[in-house]
Amino acid sequence: VAEKARLAHPKVSGVLLFARNYENPIQLKALTQAIHEVKTPALTIYVDQEGGRVQRFETGFTPLPPLRHWGELYSSMPNKALDGAFWHGLTLAQELKLHGVDASFAPVVDLFNPISSIIGTRAFDSNPEIVIKLARKMIDGLHEGGMPAILKHFPGHGNLVGDTHTEQVTDTDHTLEALLTKDLLPFRVLAQAVEGVMVAHTQHIQIDPKYIASQSKKWIQAILKNQLGFSGKVFSDDLSMEASKTHDFQTVCQKTLDAGCDFLVCGQWWGEL
């Protein structure tokens, strides 16, 4: 009853499910149906179902490879890799939709770099042009399966050491001009092809020395929306992550909204909104 009351709150527009919420396909269908019945319009149900080590629902679902698999395959069999990326998106979308889940935070378009423990094989490739080609096919697959595409983690986490789940992650070196030809290129090229973008809690001193990206008007409004022309939904990364905790929870929420995020994502009930 208490959970339903919270979900019915007018400021709550969606629910993010985790592996802890999943037992089996039958239980998941019952859960998503109950969530959708809480209010009208229905809450949107999200999950992180990327493949590889980030696949919240496993039993009863197709085991999807990490996105890096398609990047590695592209080097020898590009057409097969492109077909595989499309299949990946289509399978992901069809299986989630069948079980009442509306969207996955996918695809990851961070660049692959072994120095990143948190991104790593979640990324397609180190070459942004290859990332764009494979991600576009995965997006086509998601759309074919009736699911929106949500790029992450803007403005790019793959080439940075550290994990925003547990620590502050700061880029002191890269200028905006450098990022536009590398980490930001997939976001720039694919901005018009997707419905959403998730913003990371990384800080980039050369661009905004004061705020992390998810709390930065420069990153979200000036660069993502104005310069890159993105007009879809902007999601924060999980606000229960350590790197987002720059202030008390209510202040963090307000700063994130003020910066231009449309939706606040939080993996736990951390304070009252």
PDB file of N, CA, C and O in Angstrom, residues 49-55 62-73 81 84-85 87-88 108 112 119-125 134 138:
ATOM      1  N   GLN A  49      18.873  -3.129 -19.465  1.00  0.00           N
ATOM      2  CA  GLN A  49      18.989  -4.457 -20.064  1.00  0.00           C
ATOM      3  C   GLN A  49      19.876  -4.316 -21.294  1.00  0.00           C
ATOM      4  O   GLN A  49      19.418  -4.292 -22.426  1.00  0.00           O
ATOM      5  N   GLU A  50      21.171  -4.209 -21.061  1.00  0.00           N
ATOM      6  CA  GLU A  50      22.110  -3.945 -22.153  1.00  0.00           C
ATOM      7  C   GLU A  50      22.599  -5.222 -22.822  1.00  0.00           C
ATOM      8  O   GLU A  50      22.812  -5.273 -24.028  1.00  0.00           O
ATOM      9  N   GLY A  51      22.819  -6.257 -22.012  1.00  0.00           N
ATOM     10  CA  GLY A  51      23.516  -7.454 -22.438  1.00  0.00           C
ATOM     11  C   GLY A  51      24.826  -7.562 -21.682  1.00  0.00           C
ATOM     12  O   GLY A  51      25.263  -6.625 -21.003  1.00  0.00           O
ATOM     13  N   GLY A  52      25.462  -8.726 -21.760  1.00  0.00           N
ATOM     14  CA  GLY A  52      26.704  -8.906 -21.014  1.00  0.00           C
ATOM     15  C   GLY A  52      26.462  -8.877 -19.521  1.00  0.00           C
ATOM     16  O   GLY A  52      25.505  -9.470 -19.020  1.00  0.00           O
ATOM     17  N   ARG A  53      27.309  -8.144 -18.798  1.00  0.00           N
ATOM     18  CA  ARG A  53      27.183  -8.126 -17.336  1.00  0.00           C
ATOM     19  C   ARG A  53      26.085  -7.196 -16.845  1.00  0.00           C
ATOM     20  O   ARG A  53      25.799  -7.187 -15.646  1.00  0.00           O
ATOM     21  N   VAL A  54      25.474  -6.429 -17.751  1.00  0.00           N
ATOM     22  CA  VAL A  54      24.343  -5.589 -17.348  1.00  0.00           C
ATOM     23  C   VAL A  54      23.090  -6.117 -18.040  1.00  0.00           C
ATOM     24  O   VAL A  54      22.666  -5.630 -19.081  1.00  0.00           O
ATOM     25  N   GLN A  55      22.545  -7.167 -17.468  1.00  0.00           N
ATOM     26  CA  GLN A  55      21.283  -7.741 -17.922  1.00  0.00           C
ATOM     27  C   GLN A  55      20.505  -8.111 -16.672  1.00  0.00           C
ATOM     28  O   GLN A  55      20.780  -9.133 -16.035  1.00  0.00           O
ATOM     29  N   THR A  62      16.667 -14.183 -23.407  1.00  0.00           N
ATOM     30  CA  THR A  62      17.823 -14.502 -24.242  1.00  0.00           C
ATOM     31  C   THR A  62      19.085 -13.895 -23.631  1.00  0.00           C
ATOM     32  O   THR A  62      19.107 -12.695 -23.333  1.00  0.00           O
ATOM     33  N   PRO A  63      20.136 -14.686 -23.434  1.00  0.00           N
ATOM     34  CA  PRO A  63      21.394 -14.122 -22.931  1.00  0.00           C
ATOM     35  C   PRO A  63      22.073 -13.291 -24.024  1.00  0.00           C
ATOM     36  O   PRO A  63      22.601 -13.837 -24.992  1.00  0.00           O
ATOM     37  N   LEU A  64      22.033 -11.985 -23.873  1.00  0.00           N
ATOM     38  CA  LEU A  64      22.602 -11.087 -24.871  1.00  0.00           C
ATOM     39  C   LEU A  64      24.091 -10.872 -24.587  1.00  0.00           C
ATOM     40  O   LEU A  64      24.492 -10.713 -23.428  1.00  0.00           O
ATOM     41  N   PRO A  65      24.913 -10.828 -25.620  1.00  0.00           N
ATOM     42  CA  PRO A  65      26.345 -10.606 -25.395  1.00  0.00           C
ATOM     43  C   PRO A  65      26.612  -9.154 -25.016  1.00  0.00           C
ATOM     44  O   PRO A  65      25.773  -8.280 -25.258  1.00  0.00           O
ATOM     45  N   PRO A  66      27.780  -8.859 -24.444  1.00  0.00           N
ATOM     46  CA  PRO A  66      28.134  -7.456 -24.239  1.00  0.00           C
ATOM     47  C   PRO A  66      28.271  -6.765 -25.588  1.00  0.00           C
ATOM     48  O   PRO A  66      28.595  -7.404 -26.596  1.00  0.00           O
ATOM     49  N   LEU A  67      28.031  -5.477 -25.625  1.00  0.00           N
ATOM     50  CA  LEU A  67      28.112  -4.751 -26.896  1.00  0.00           C
ATOM     51  C   LEU A  67      29.498  -4.845 -27.520  1.00  0.00           C
ATOM     52  O   LEU A  67      29.643  -4.773 -28.738  1.00  0.00           O
ATOM     53  N   ARG A  68      30.503  -5.006 -26.702  1.00  0.00           N
ATOM     54  CA  ARG A  68      31.866  -5.129 -27.224  1.00  0.00           C
ATOM     55  C   ARG A  68      31.989  -6.309 -28.186  1.00  0.00           C
ATOM     56  O   ARG A  68      32.818  -6.283 -29.112  1.00  0.00           O
ATOM     57  N   HIS A  69      31.165  -7.328 -28.003  1.00  0.00           N
ATOM     58  CA  HIS A  69      31.186  -8.483 -28.905  1.00  0.00           C
ATOM     59  C   HIS A  69      30.973  -8.055 -30.345  1.00  0.00           C
ATOM     60  O   HIS A  69      31.659  -8.534 -31.252  1.00  0.00           O
ATOM     61  N   TRP A  70      30.031  -7.123 -30.558  1.00  0.00           N
ATOM     62  CA  TRP A  70      29.729  -6.684 -31.929  1.00  0.00           C
ATOM     63  C   TRP A  70      30.853  -5.801 -32.479  1.00  0.00           C
ATOM     64  O   TRP A  70      31.136  -5.821 -33.663  1.00  0.00           O
ATOM     65  N   GLY A  71      31.493  -5.036 -31.596  1.00  0.00           N
ATOM     66  CA  GLY A  71      32.627  -4.230 -32.036  1.00  0.00           C
ATOM     67  C   GLY A  71      33.804  -5.100 -32.458  1.00  0.00           C
ATOM     68  O   GLY A  71      34.470  -4.828 -33.462  1.00  0.00           O
ATOM     69  N   GLU A  72      34.069  -6.158 -31.704  1.00  0.00           N
ATOM     70  CA  GLU A  72      35.156  -7.065 -32.064  1.00  0.00           C
ATOM     71  C   GLU A  72      34.838  -7.796 -33.363  1.00  0.00           C
ATOM     72  O   GLU A  72      35.709  -7.976 -34.224  1.00  0.00           O
ATOM     73  N   LEU A  73      33.580  -8.214 -33.531  1.00  0.00           N
ATOM     74  CA  LEU A  73      33.183  -8.911 -34.748  1.00  0.00           C
ATOM     75  C   LEU A  73      33.272  -8.001 -35.966  1.00  0.00           C
ATOM     76  O   LEU A  73      33.598  -8.447 -37.068  1.00  0.00           O
ATOM     77  N   ALA A  81      28.343  -8.174 -38.013  1.00  0.00           N
ATOM     78  CA  ALA A  81      28.268  -7.395 -36.776  1.00  0.00           C
ATOM     79  C   ALA A  81      27.091  -6.426 -36.807  1.00  0.00           C
ATOM     80  O   ALA A  81      26.374  -6.266 -35.808  1.00  0.00           O
ATOM     81  N   GLY A  84      24.032  -8.331 -36.323  1.00  0.00           N
ATOM     82  CA  GLY A  84      23.961  -8.744 -34.926  1.00  0.00           C
ATOM     83  C   GLY A  84      23.494  -7.624 -34.011  1.00  0.00           C
ATOM     84  O   GLY A  84      22.715  -7.850 -33.083  1.00  0.00           O
ATOM     85  N   ALA A  85      23.965  -6.410 -34.265  1.00  0.00           N
ATOM     86  CA  ALA A  85      23.547  -5.265 -33.453  1.00  0.00           C
ATOM     87  C   ALA A  85      22.055  -5.003 -33.616  1.00  0.00           C
ATOM     88  O   ALA A  85      21.354  -4.656 -32.650  1.00  0.00           O
ATOM     89  N   TRP A  87      19.780  -7.346 -34.434  1.00  0.00           N
ATOM     90  CA  TRP A  87      19.142  -8.452 -33.705  1.00  0.00           C
ATOM     91  C   TRP A  87      19.154  -8.191 -32.200  1.00  0.00           C
ATOM     92  O   TRP A  87      18.174  -8.458 -31.497  1.00  0.00           O
ATOM     93  N   HIS A  88      20.255  -7.673 -31.715  1.00  0.00           N
ATOM     94  CA  HIS A  88      20.412  -7.373 -30.288  1.00  0.00           C
ATOM     95  C   HIS A  88      19.306  -6.414 -29.826  1.00  0.00           C
ATOM     96  O   HIS A  88      18.616  -6.661 -28.832  1.00  0.00           O
ATOM     97  N   VAL A 108      24.403   1.860 -24.992  1.00  0.00           N
ATOM     98  CA  VAL A 108      25.597   2.533 -24.503  1.00  0.00           C
ATOM     99  C   VAL A 108      26.407   2.998 -25.712  1.00  0.00           C
ATOM    100  O   VAL A 108      26.691   2.201 -26.599  1.00  0.00           O
ATOM    101  N   PHE A 112      34.965   2.422 -26.025  1.00  0.00           N
ATOM    102  CA  PHE A 112      35.650   1.341 -25.329  1.00  0.00           C
ATOM    103  C   PHE A 112      37.081   1.737 -24.994  1.00  0.00           C
ATOM    104  O   PHE A 112      37.835   2.230 -25.844  1.00  0.00           O
ATOM    105  N   ILE A 119      32.701   0.920 -17.568  1.00  0.00           N
ATOM    106  CA  ILE A 119      32.171   0.823 -18.930  1.00  0.00           C
ATOM    107  C   ILE A 119      32.770  -0.412 -19.616  1.00  0.00           C
ATOM    108  O   ILE A 119      32.075  -1.389 -19.846  1.00  0.00           O
ATOM    109  N   GLY A 120      34.019  -0.390 -19.944  1.00  0.00           N
ATOM    110  CA  GLY A 120      34.677  -1.569 -20.500  1.00  0.00           C
ATOM    111  C   GLY A 120      33.890  -2.202 -21.633  1.00  0.00           C
ATOM    112  O   GLY A 120      33.550  -1.555 -22.626  1.00  0.00           O
ATOM    113  N   THR A 121      33.557  -3.491 -21.480  1.00  0.00           N
ATOM    114  CA  THR A 121      32.906  -4.248 -22.552  1.00  0.00           C
ATOM    115  C   THR A 121      31.437  -3.871 -22.760  1.00  0.00           C
ATOM    116  O   THR A 121      30.787  -4.423 -23.645  1.00  0.00           O
ATOM    117  N   ARG A 122      30.928  -2.949 -21.979  1.00  0.00           N
ATOM    118  CA  ARG A 122      29.581  -2.429 -22.237  1.00  0.00           C
ATOM    119  C   ARG A 122      29.571  -1.554 -23.494  1.00  0.00           C
ATOM    120  O   ARG A 122      28.505  -1.243 -24.013  1.00  0.00           O
ATOM    121  N   ALA A 123      30.746  -1.142 -23.947  1.00  0.00           N
ATOM    122  CA  ALA A 123      30.874  -0.263 -25.110  1.00  0.00           C
ATOM    123  C   ALA A 123      31.185  -1.076 -26.366  1.00  0.00           C
ATOM    124  O   ALA A 123      31.862  -2.096 -26.309  1.00  0.00           O
ATOM    125  N   PHE A 124      30.698  -0.589 -27.502  1.00  0.00           N
ATOM    126  CA  PHE A 124      30.922  -1.268 -28.776  1.00  0.00           C
ATOM    127  C   PHE A 124      32.386  -1.274 -29.193  1.00  0.00           C
ATOM    128  O   PHE A 124      32.955  -2.302 -29.538  1.00  0.00           O
ATOM    129  N   ASP A 125      33.002  -0.073 -29.174  1.00  0.00           N
ATOM    130  CA  ASP A 125      34.320   0.051 -29.802  1.00  0.00           C
ATOM    131  C   ASP A 125      34.995   1.339 -29.345  1.00  0.00           C
ATOM    132  O   ASP A 125      34.348   2.240 -28.797  1.00  0.00           O
ATOM    133  N   LEU A 134      27.231   0.714 -35.393  1.00  0.00           N
ATOM    134  CA  LEU A 134      26.620  -0.374 -34.642  1.00  0.00           C
ATOM    135  C   LEU A 134      25.445   0.112 -33.801  1.00  0.00           C
ATOM    136  O   LEU A 134      24.405  -0.550 -33.725  1.00  0.00           O
ATOM    137  N   MET A 138      21.462  -1.002 -33.727  1.00  0.00           N
ATOM    138  CA  MET A 138      20.772  -1.417 -32.506  1.00  0.00           C
ATOM    139  C   MET A 138      19.534  -0.547 -32.277  1.00  0.00           C
ATOM    140  O   MET A 138      18.473  -1.040 -31.866  1.00  0.00           O
TER     141      MET A 138
END
